[in-house]
Structures are given as structure tokens and as C-alpha cells.
Coordinates of C-alpha atoms and ligand atoms in Angstrom, one line a residue:
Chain S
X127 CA 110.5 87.8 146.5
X128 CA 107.3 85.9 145.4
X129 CA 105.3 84.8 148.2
X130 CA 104.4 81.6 147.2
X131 CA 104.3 79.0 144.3
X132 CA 102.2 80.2 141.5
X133 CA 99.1 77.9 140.9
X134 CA 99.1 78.4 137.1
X135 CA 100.5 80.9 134.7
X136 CA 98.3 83.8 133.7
X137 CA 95.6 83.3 130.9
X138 CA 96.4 84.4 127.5
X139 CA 93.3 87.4 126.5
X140 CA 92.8 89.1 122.8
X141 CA 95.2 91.4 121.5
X142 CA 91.9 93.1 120.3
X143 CA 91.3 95.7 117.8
X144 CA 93.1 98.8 118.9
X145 CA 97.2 97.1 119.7
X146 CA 98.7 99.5 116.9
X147 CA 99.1 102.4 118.6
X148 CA 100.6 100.9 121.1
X149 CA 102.5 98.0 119.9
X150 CA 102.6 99.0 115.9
X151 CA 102.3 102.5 115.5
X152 CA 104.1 102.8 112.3
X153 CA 104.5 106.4 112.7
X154 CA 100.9 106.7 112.6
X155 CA 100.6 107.2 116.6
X156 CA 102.2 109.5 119.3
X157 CA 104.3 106.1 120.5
X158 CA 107.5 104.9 118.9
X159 CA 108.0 101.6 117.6
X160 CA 110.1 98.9 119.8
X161 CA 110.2 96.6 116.9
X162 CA 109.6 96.9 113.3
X163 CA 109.5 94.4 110.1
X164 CA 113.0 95.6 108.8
X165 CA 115.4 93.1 110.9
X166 CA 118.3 93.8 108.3
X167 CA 121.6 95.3 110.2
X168 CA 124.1 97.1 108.4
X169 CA 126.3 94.1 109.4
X170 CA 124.3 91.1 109.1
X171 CA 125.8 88.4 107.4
X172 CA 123.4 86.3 104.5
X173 CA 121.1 86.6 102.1
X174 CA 118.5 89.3 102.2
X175 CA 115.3 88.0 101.9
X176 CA 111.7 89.7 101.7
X177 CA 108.8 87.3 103.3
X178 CA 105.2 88.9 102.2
X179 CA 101.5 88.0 102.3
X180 CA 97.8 88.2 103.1
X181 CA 96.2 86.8 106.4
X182 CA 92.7 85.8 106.0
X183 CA 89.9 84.7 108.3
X184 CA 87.8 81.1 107.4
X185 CA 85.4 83.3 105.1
X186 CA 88.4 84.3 103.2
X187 CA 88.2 88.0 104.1
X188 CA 92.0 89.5 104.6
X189 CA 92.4 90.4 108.5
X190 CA 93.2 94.2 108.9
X191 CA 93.6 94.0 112.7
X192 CA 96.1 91.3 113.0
X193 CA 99.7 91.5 114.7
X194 CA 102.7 89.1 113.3
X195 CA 105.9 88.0 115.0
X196 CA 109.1 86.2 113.6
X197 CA 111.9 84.5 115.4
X198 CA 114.6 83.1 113.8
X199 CA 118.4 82.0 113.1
X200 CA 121.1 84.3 112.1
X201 CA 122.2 83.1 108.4
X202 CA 124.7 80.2 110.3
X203 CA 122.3 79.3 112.3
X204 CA 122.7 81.0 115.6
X205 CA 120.3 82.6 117.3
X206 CA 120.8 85.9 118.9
X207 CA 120.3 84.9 122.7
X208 CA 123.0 83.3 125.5
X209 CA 120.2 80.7 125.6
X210 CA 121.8 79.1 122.2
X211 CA 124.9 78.1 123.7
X212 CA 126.9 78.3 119.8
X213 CA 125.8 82.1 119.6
X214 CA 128.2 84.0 117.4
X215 CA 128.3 87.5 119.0
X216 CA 129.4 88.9 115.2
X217 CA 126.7 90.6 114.3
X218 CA 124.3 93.3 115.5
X219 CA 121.0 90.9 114.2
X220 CA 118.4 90.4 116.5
X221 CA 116.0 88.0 114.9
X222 CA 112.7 89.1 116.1
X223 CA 110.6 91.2 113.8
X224 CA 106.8 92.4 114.7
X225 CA 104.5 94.0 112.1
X226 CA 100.5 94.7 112.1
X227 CA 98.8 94.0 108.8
X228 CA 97.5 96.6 106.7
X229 CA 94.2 97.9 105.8
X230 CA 94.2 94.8 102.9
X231 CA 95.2 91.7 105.5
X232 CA 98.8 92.7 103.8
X233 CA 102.4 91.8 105.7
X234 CA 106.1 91.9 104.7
X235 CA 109.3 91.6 106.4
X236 CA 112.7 92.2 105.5
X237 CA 115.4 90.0 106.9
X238 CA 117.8 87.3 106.0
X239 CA 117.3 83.8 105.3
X240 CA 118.3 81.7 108.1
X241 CA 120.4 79.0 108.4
X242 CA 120.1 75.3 109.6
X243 CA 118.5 75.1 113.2
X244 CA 119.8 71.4 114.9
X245 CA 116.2 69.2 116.5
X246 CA 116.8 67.7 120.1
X247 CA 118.6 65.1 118.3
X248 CA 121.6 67.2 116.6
X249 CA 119.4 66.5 113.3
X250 CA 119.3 70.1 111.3
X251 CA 116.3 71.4 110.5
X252 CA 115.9 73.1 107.1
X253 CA 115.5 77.0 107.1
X254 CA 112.8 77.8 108.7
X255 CA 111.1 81.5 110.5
X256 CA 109.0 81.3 113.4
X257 CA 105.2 82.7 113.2
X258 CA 103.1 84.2 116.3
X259 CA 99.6 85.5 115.1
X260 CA 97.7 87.8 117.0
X261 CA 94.5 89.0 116.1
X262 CA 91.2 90.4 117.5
X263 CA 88.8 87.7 117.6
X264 CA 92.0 85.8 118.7
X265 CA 91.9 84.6 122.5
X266 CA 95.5 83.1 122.4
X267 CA 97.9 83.4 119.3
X268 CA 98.7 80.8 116.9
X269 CA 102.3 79.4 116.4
X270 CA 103.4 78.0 112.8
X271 CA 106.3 78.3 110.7
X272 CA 107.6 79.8 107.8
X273 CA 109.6 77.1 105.1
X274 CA 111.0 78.1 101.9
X275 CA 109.9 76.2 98.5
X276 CA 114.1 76.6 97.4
X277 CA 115.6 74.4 100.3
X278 CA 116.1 70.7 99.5
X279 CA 116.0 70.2 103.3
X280 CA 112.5 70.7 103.2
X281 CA 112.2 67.4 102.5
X282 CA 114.2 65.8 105.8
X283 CA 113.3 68.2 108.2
X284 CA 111.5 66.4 111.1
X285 CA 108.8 68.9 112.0
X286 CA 107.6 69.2 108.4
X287 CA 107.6 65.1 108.5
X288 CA 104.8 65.8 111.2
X289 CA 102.6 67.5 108.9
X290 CA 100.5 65.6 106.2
X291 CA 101.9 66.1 102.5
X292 CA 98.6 67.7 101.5
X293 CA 98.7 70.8 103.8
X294 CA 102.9 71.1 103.6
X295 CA 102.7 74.2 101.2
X296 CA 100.8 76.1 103.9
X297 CA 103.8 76.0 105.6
X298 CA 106.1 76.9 102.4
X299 CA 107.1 80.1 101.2
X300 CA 106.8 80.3 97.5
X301 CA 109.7 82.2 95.8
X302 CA 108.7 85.0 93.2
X303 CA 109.6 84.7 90.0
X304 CA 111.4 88.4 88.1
X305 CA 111.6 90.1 91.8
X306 CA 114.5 91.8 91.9
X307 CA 116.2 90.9 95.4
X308 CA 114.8 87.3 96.9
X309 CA 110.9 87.5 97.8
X310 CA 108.8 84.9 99.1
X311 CA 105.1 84.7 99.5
X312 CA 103.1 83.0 102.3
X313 CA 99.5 83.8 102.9
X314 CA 97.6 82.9 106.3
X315 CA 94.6 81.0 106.7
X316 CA 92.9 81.4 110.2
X317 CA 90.9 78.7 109.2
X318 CA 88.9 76.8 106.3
X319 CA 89.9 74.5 103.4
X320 CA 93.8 76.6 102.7
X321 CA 93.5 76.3 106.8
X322 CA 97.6 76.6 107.7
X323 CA 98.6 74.4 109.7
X324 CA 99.6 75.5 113.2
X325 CA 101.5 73.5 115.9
X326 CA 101.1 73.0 119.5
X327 CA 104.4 73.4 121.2
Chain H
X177 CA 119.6 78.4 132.3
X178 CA 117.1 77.2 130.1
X179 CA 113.2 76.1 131.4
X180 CA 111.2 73.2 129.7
X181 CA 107.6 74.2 128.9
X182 CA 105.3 72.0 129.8
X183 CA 102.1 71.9 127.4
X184 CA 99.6 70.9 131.0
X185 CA 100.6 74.6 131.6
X186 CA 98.2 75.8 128.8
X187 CA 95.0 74.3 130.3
X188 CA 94.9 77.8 131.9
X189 CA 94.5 79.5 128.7
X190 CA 91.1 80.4 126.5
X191 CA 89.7 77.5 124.2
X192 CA 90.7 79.5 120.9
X193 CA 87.0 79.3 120.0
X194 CA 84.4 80.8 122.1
X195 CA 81.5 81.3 120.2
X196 CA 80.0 84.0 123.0
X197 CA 82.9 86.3 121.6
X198 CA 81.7 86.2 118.2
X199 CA 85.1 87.0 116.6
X200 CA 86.3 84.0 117.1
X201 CA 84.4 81.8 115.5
X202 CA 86.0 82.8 111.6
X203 CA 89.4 83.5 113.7
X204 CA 89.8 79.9 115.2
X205 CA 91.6 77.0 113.8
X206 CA 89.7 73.8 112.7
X207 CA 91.9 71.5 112.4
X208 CA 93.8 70.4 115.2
X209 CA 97.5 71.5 116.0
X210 CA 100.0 69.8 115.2
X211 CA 101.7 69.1 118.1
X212 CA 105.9 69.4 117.9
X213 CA 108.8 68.9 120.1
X214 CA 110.4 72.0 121.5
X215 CA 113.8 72.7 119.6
X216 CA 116.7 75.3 119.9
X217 CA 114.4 77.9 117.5
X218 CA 111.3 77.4 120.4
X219 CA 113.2 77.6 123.6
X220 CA 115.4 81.3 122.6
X221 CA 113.6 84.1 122.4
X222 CA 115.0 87.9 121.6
X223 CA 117.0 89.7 123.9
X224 CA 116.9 93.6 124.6
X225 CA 118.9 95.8 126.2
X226 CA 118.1 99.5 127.3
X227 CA 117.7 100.9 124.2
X228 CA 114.3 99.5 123.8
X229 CA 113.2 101.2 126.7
X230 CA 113.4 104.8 127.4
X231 CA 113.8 106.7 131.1
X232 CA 109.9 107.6 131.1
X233 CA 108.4 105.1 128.9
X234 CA 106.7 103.1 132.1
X235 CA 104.4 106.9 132.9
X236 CA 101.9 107.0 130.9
X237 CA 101.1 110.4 133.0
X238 CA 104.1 112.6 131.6
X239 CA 104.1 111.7 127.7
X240 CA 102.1 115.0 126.7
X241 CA 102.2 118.8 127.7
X242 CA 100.0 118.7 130.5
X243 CA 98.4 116.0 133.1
X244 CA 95.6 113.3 131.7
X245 CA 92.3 114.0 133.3
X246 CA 91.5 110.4 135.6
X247 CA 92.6 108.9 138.6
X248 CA 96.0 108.1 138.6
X249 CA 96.9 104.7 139.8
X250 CA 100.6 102.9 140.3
X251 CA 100.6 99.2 138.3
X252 CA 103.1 97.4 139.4
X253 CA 103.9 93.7 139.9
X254 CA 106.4 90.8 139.1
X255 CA 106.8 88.6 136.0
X256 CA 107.2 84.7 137.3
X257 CA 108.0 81.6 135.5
X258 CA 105.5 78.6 137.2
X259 CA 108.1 78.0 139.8
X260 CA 107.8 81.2 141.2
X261 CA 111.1 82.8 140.2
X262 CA 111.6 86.2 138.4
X263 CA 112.0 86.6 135.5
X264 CA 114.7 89.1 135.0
X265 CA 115.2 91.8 132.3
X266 CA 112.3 91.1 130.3
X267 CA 109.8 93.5 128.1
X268 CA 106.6 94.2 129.4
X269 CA 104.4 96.7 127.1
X270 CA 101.1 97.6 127.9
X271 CA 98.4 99.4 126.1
X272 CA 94.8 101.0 127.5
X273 CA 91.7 103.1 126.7
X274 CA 91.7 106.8 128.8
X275 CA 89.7 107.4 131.9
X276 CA 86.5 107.5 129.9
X277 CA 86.8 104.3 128.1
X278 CA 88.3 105.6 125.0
X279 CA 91.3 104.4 122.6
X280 CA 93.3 106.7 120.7
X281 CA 92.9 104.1 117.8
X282 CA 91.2 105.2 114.6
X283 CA 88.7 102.5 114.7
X284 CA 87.3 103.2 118.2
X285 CA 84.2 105.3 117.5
X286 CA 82.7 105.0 120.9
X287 CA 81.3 108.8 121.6
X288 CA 83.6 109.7 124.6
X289 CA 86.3 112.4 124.9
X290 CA 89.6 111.7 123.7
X291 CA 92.7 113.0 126.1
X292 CA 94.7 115.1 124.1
X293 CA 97.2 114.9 127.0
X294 CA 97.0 110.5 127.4
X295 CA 98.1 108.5 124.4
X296 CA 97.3 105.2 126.7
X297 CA 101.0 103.3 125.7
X298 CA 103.7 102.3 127.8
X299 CA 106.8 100.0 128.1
X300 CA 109.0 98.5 131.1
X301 CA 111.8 96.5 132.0
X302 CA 111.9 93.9 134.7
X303 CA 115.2 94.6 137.0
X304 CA 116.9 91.7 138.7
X305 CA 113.9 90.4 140.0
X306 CA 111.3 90.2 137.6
X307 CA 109.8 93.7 139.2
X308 CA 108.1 96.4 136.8
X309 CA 106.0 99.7 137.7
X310 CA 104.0 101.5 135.7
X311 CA 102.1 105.1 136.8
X312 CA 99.3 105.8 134.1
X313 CA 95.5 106.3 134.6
X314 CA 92.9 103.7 135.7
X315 CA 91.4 103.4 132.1
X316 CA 87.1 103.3 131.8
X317 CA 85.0 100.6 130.8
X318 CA 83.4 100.8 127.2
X319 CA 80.7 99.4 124.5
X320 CA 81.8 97.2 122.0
X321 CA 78.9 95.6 120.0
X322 CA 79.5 92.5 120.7
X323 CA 75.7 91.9 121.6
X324 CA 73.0 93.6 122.8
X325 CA 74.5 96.1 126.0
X326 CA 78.0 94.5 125.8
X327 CA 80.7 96.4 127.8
X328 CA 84.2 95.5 128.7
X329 CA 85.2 95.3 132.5
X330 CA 87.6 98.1 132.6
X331 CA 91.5 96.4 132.0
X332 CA 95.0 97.1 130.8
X333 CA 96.2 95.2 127.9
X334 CA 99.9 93.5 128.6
X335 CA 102.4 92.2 126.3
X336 CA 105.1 90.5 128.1
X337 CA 108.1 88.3 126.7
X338 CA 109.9 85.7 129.2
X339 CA 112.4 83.5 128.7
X340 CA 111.5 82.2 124.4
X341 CA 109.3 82.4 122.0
X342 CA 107.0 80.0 123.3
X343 CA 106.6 81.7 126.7
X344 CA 105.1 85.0 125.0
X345 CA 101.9 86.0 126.8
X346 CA 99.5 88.9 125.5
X347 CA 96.9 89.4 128.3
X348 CA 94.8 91.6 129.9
X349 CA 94.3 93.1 133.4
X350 CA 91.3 93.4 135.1
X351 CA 90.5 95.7 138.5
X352 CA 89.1 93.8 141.8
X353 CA 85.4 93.6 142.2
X354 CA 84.3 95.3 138.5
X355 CA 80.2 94.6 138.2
X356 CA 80.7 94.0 134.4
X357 CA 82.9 90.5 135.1
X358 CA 79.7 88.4 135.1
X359 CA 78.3 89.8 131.9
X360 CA 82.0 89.8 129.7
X361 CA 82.7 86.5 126.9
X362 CA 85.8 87.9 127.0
X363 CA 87.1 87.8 130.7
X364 CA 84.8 84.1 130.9
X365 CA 86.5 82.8 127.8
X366 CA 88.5 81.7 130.7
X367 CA 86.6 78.8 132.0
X368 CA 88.7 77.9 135.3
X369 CA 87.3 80.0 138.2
X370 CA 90.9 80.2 139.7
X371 CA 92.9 80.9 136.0
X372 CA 90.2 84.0 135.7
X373 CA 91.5 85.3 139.0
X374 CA 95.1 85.6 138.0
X375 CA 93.5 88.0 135.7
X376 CA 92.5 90.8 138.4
X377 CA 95.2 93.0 140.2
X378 CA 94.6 92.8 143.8
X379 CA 94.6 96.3 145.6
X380 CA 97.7 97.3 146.9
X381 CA 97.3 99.5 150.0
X382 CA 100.9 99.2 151.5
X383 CA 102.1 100.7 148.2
X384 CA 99.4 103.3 147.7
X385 CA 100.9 106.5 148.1
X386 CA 99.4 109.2 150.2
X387 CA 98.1 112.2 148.6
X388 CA 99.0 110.8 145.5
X389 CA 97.9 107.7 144.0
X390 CA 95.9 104.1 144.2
X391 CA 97.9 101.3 143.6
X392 CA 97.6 98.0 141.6
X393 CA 99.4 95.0 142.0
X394 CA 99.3 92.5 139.0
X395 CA 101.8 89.7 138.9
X396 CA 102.4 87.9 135.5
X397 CA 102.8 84.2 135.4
X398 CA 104.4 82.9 132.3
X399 CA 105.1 79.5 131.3
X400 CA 108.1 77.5 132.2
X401 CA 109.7 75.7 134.6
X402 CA 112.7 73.1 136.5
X403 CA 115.4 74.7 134.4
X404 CA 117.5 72.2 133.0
X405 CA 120.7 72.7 131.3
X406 CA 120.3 72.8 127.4
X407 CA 121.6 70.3 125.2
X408 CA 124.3 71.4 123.0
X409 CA 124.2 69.6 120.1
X410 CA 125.6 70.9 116.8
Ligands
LIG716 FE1 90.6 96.8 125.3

């Protein structure tokens, strides 16, 4: 089927600035949406969560033309693909979300709180979302991770053991206080002092 | 089967700041990354079925009342992990300006006619194989301000998915032979000679189909490789 051995993969280009129509309309475009911010199935078991905040570049401007991605765990931990060997096929969630951020560097996503992820080791990692950022401006996306500031496994989980102390919260979710369902808050920082920290993997 | 993921496999990709594309240099990490081992949450990715994509969503030509002005063209290639093998059942989305260099995005101001009948989105699924086609229009070059007479080679953006989250690849497609590669920060962020030519679709006479239309073919290599079983620890 291929002819030969491929030398390398292909190079990684910008999203650039005009990826909404086609990968984020929104209802804004003549295009429908193959994945949205709302992961929540009427059957999903765990606790609904909302995950907001701003993405901003290293002169603290918010980023209008930015794309996100999530990946994550079902609410015990499974994730939704025959890769994860322990998937539970009892529920309809997908786990992937995909949202472009406003016209203020604004994102949310609606979606559960995962569960507890085991490390190559069989060691569980505490709750934690995947991150892809896309932007223009952006040859190759960014990968970090989204913690939350209400899990005491924070503090044993071995990738944020990598990370040193001082620039932890960029990686932590900060629950709000009064909202009325469970809302977290976790801004981006491209780059800069507040830079979050992103991993190479 | 599950692939490892190699991180000498990035080497092909863009250093994140390249100061000739201006964006990038308040859009690029100073610190350095963190580097992690891969666990369960890096090596899944989502899975789709059908539903995601519909019976005409890879013809970019037949979305609107009548025919987009252009030549049409035939895209059409394989996705490949780096051992060569297809990657089956995978989403591949891909996004372009019209024959006159034009998005359909608000933003894009460049003074060229929109195509009331080319919206310039599209999505497939691999089969078996790792093969997907796509029939839409061979999209122009245009301005973009990035300095003084900047214009980008005419190219397709592509989205494609693989095996997990860490083999996600957003690219671009370039045609054979365009004048404007020389002058582009963009196509040369990519500073191997031989990564930048993965980048261009090689004519495809064999499958060009008479009377009809030119054809393209651009294969996608994602990362990944020597699949392994994967550890099932609880
Ligand atoms: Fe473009």
C-alpha cells in the first residue's frame, strides 16, 4: 500500500487565523461542527464540571484566534478508546472537546471531572484534562494539562512532581467560589512571567 | 495495538519561534518544556465513528447551489504512522481559501471575490488503509502583511488525528513547483530541506481524470511507531 518507508513524519504548520469556519464554526459559518465544548452525555456518569478562562500572549493581550483541545478520562478513569484496555463501554462519553476562543481570549468547556489515570508504573495520577493549543502565530501546538486545586492527589501525582513548585498553579484549576454547579478557572500564558508550563511528550 | 512515540520524531517539526513569522515571537514558549513520560491519558486519543462524517463532506464542489468558479482538483493521499503503515479510520479535516485566494472568515479583508457557491471546509475518513479523497478547488495564493510584499504559496490546511493525542498533526499542503516557496517564513519555518518536501503534494497523473479534473497526491506522516502491546496496569 505505501511504497516505501517514510523518512520522517510530516511537519506540523500554523493553524492560522481563519480555522473557525472550518474547524469551529459555532453556527457562525455554512459548516457544522464535528466537535464542540459541551462533552456532557445524557448518560455520563460523574460530576459535571465547567473548566473556563482567558488565553493570553507574552504581552498579556487575550488571543482571539486560538483553537483548544481536551482529552480525558471518563469519571472512573477509563478512557473512551479500545486503546485503554479497562474501557467501560457504559457510557456514550467521548472525552475530546474542541473550542476556539472568543473575541476576549475567552474559553469554557462543559464536561465531567475525570477520574484517576494509572502512570507506566500502575501509580494513579490525580484528575487531570489534557490541553492542545493552537493558535496563529503558533507553528506547532502546545501540550499541558489541566489539575484541579480540590484533589489532594495533586500532591503525589508524578508529572506535577516534574514541575517546579513555583509555576504548579499554572497547571491548577482554581475552583470558584458561590457558582452554582462546579466551575473552575485556568487562564493560559503563551509566554512571560505567568508563562504555563507546557511538556514535551 | 498501541505505537510508542518517539520524541527524535519531532526534529521534523518548526522551532516554535521563528522570528521571520512575526507572530510567533509573543506566541512562543520561553521556558523550556517540561519533558514527561508518555502515560495511558497520552497514548488514547478519541475515536469516531460515521456520524462525524457525512456522505458528501470530503466535496468541497457540491456544498452550495451551484459549481465554485476554479479548477477543480482531486486531493487524495494516505495517512502513515513512521513505519509506513496506514492508519485506519482516522479524521482528516481540511480547511482552504477559494480560487482567488480568499477565506470565507470574517477577518480576511484581502480585496478578492468571495464564492457564494465554495465555503472552502471539508472532512474525511480514512478506510481500511489509511486512504482519504477529497474533490474541492485548487485554492489561490494571497497577501498577508506579514512584511513588505508577503504572499502565501497557495496550500490546504489539514487537521488529521492518528492513533492519540500526542500524534495530532495540524499542517499544511503545498502544490509542486509554487514560485512563492523561496520567499514564505512560513513554509521555511521548516528548516530541513527534506521535512519541507513532505509538505508539497506531488502531481498525480495516473489518477487525474480525463475531462475532468487534476489530481493531487499528499500523503500524511504522523508520529508513531514499532507497536508494542500496552501495559495493563490498574
Ligand atoms: Fe491559509
Amino acid at each position: 500500500m505505501s511504497e516505501q518507508r517514510p523518512e520522517g513524519i510530516t511537519p506540523s504548520q500554523t493553524v492560522g487565523p481563519y480555522f473557525k469556519y472550518g474547524l469551529t464554526p459555532n453556527g457562525e459559518y455554512a459548516w457544522n461542527d464535528a466537535f464542540t465544548n459541551n462533552l456532557i452525555t445524557p448518560d455520563v456518569s460523574g460530576e459535571r464540571i465547567r473548566v473556563e478562562g482567558t488565553v493570553f500572549d507574552g504581552d498579556g493581550v487575550p488571543v482571539p484566534d486560538c483553537m483548544l483541545e481536551i482529552w480525558q478520562a471518563d469519571a472512573q478513569g477509563r478512557f473512551s478508546d479500545p486503546q485503554d484496555a479497562r474501557a467501560l463501554p457504559n457510557s456514550s462519553f467521548k472525552g475530546f472537546g474542541r473550542v476556539g476562543t472568543d473575541a476576549k481570549g475567552g474559553y469554557v468547556f462543559d464536561t465531567i471531572k475525570p477520574g484517576q489515570v494509572p502512570d507506566p508504573d500502575g501509580k494513579p495520577q490525580a484528575p487531570h484534562i489534557l490541553l492542545a493549543v493552537y493558535a496563529r502565530g503558533m507553528l506547532l501546538h502546545l501540550y499541558t494539562r489541566i489539575y484541579f486545586d480540590d484533589e489532594a492527589a495533586n500532591a503525589s501525582d508524578p508529572v506535577l512532581a516534574l514541575v517546579p513548585e513555583e509555576r504548579r498553579t499554572t497547571l491548577i484549576a482554581k475552583r470558584k467560589a458561590g457558582a452554582a454547579n462546579p466551575a473552575y478557572t485556568l487562564d493560559i500564558h503563551l509566554q512571560g512571567d505567568n508563562e504555563t508550563v507546557f511538556f514535551e511528550v | 495495538m498501541t505505537l510508542l512515540y518517539p520524541l527524535q520524531s519531532l526534529a521534523a517539526h518548526p522551532p516554535r519561534l521563528s522570528p521571520a513569522y512575526r507572530s510567533t515571537v509573543k506566541r512562543s514558549p520561553q521556558k523550556p518544556l517540561i519533558p514527561i513520560r508518555q502515560t495511558l491519558s497520552e497514548l488514547t486519543g478519541p475515536v469516531y465513528g460515521h456520524e462525524t462524517v457525512r456522505e458528501h463532506d470530503h466535496d468541497l464542489t457540491i456544498q452550495h447551489k451551484g459549481e465554485p468558479l476554479g479548477e477543480r482538483i482531486i486531493v487524495h493521499g494516505h495517512v502513515l504512522d513512521e513505519d509506513g503503515r496506514g492508519v485506519p479510520n482516522t479524521l482528516v479535516e481540511l480547511w482552504q481559501a477559494n480560487a482567488c485566494g480568499r477565506y470565507v472568515h470574517v477577518v480576511d479583508q484581502h480585496p478578492a471575490p468571495l464564492d457564494p457557491n465554495f465555503t472552502g471546509a471539508g472532512r474525511a475518513q480514512t478506510d481500511a488503509s489509511g486512504y482519504y479523497r477529497f474533490v474541492t478547488i485548487k485554492p489561490g495564493a494571497y497577501p498577508w502583511g506579514n512584511h513588505h510584499n508577503a504572499w502565501r504559496p497557495a496550500h490546504i490546511h489539514f487537521s488529521v488525528f492518528g492513533h492519540s493525542f500526542v500524534s495530532r498533526l495540524v499542517t499544511q499542503m503545498y502544490f509542486p513547483g509554487d514560485p512563492l516557496f523561496p520567499f514564505d517564513p512560513i513554509f521555511n519555518s521548516v528548516t530541513d530541506e527534506k521535512a519541507r518536501a513532505r509538505m508539497i503534494s506531488s502531481f498525480d497523473l495516473e489518477n487525474t481524470q480525463p475531462e475532468w479534473a487534476l489530481c493531487y497526491r499528499f500523503n500524511i506522516v504522523l508520529r508513531g511507531r514499532n507497536a508494542t502491546p500496552m501495559e495493563n496496569k490498574q
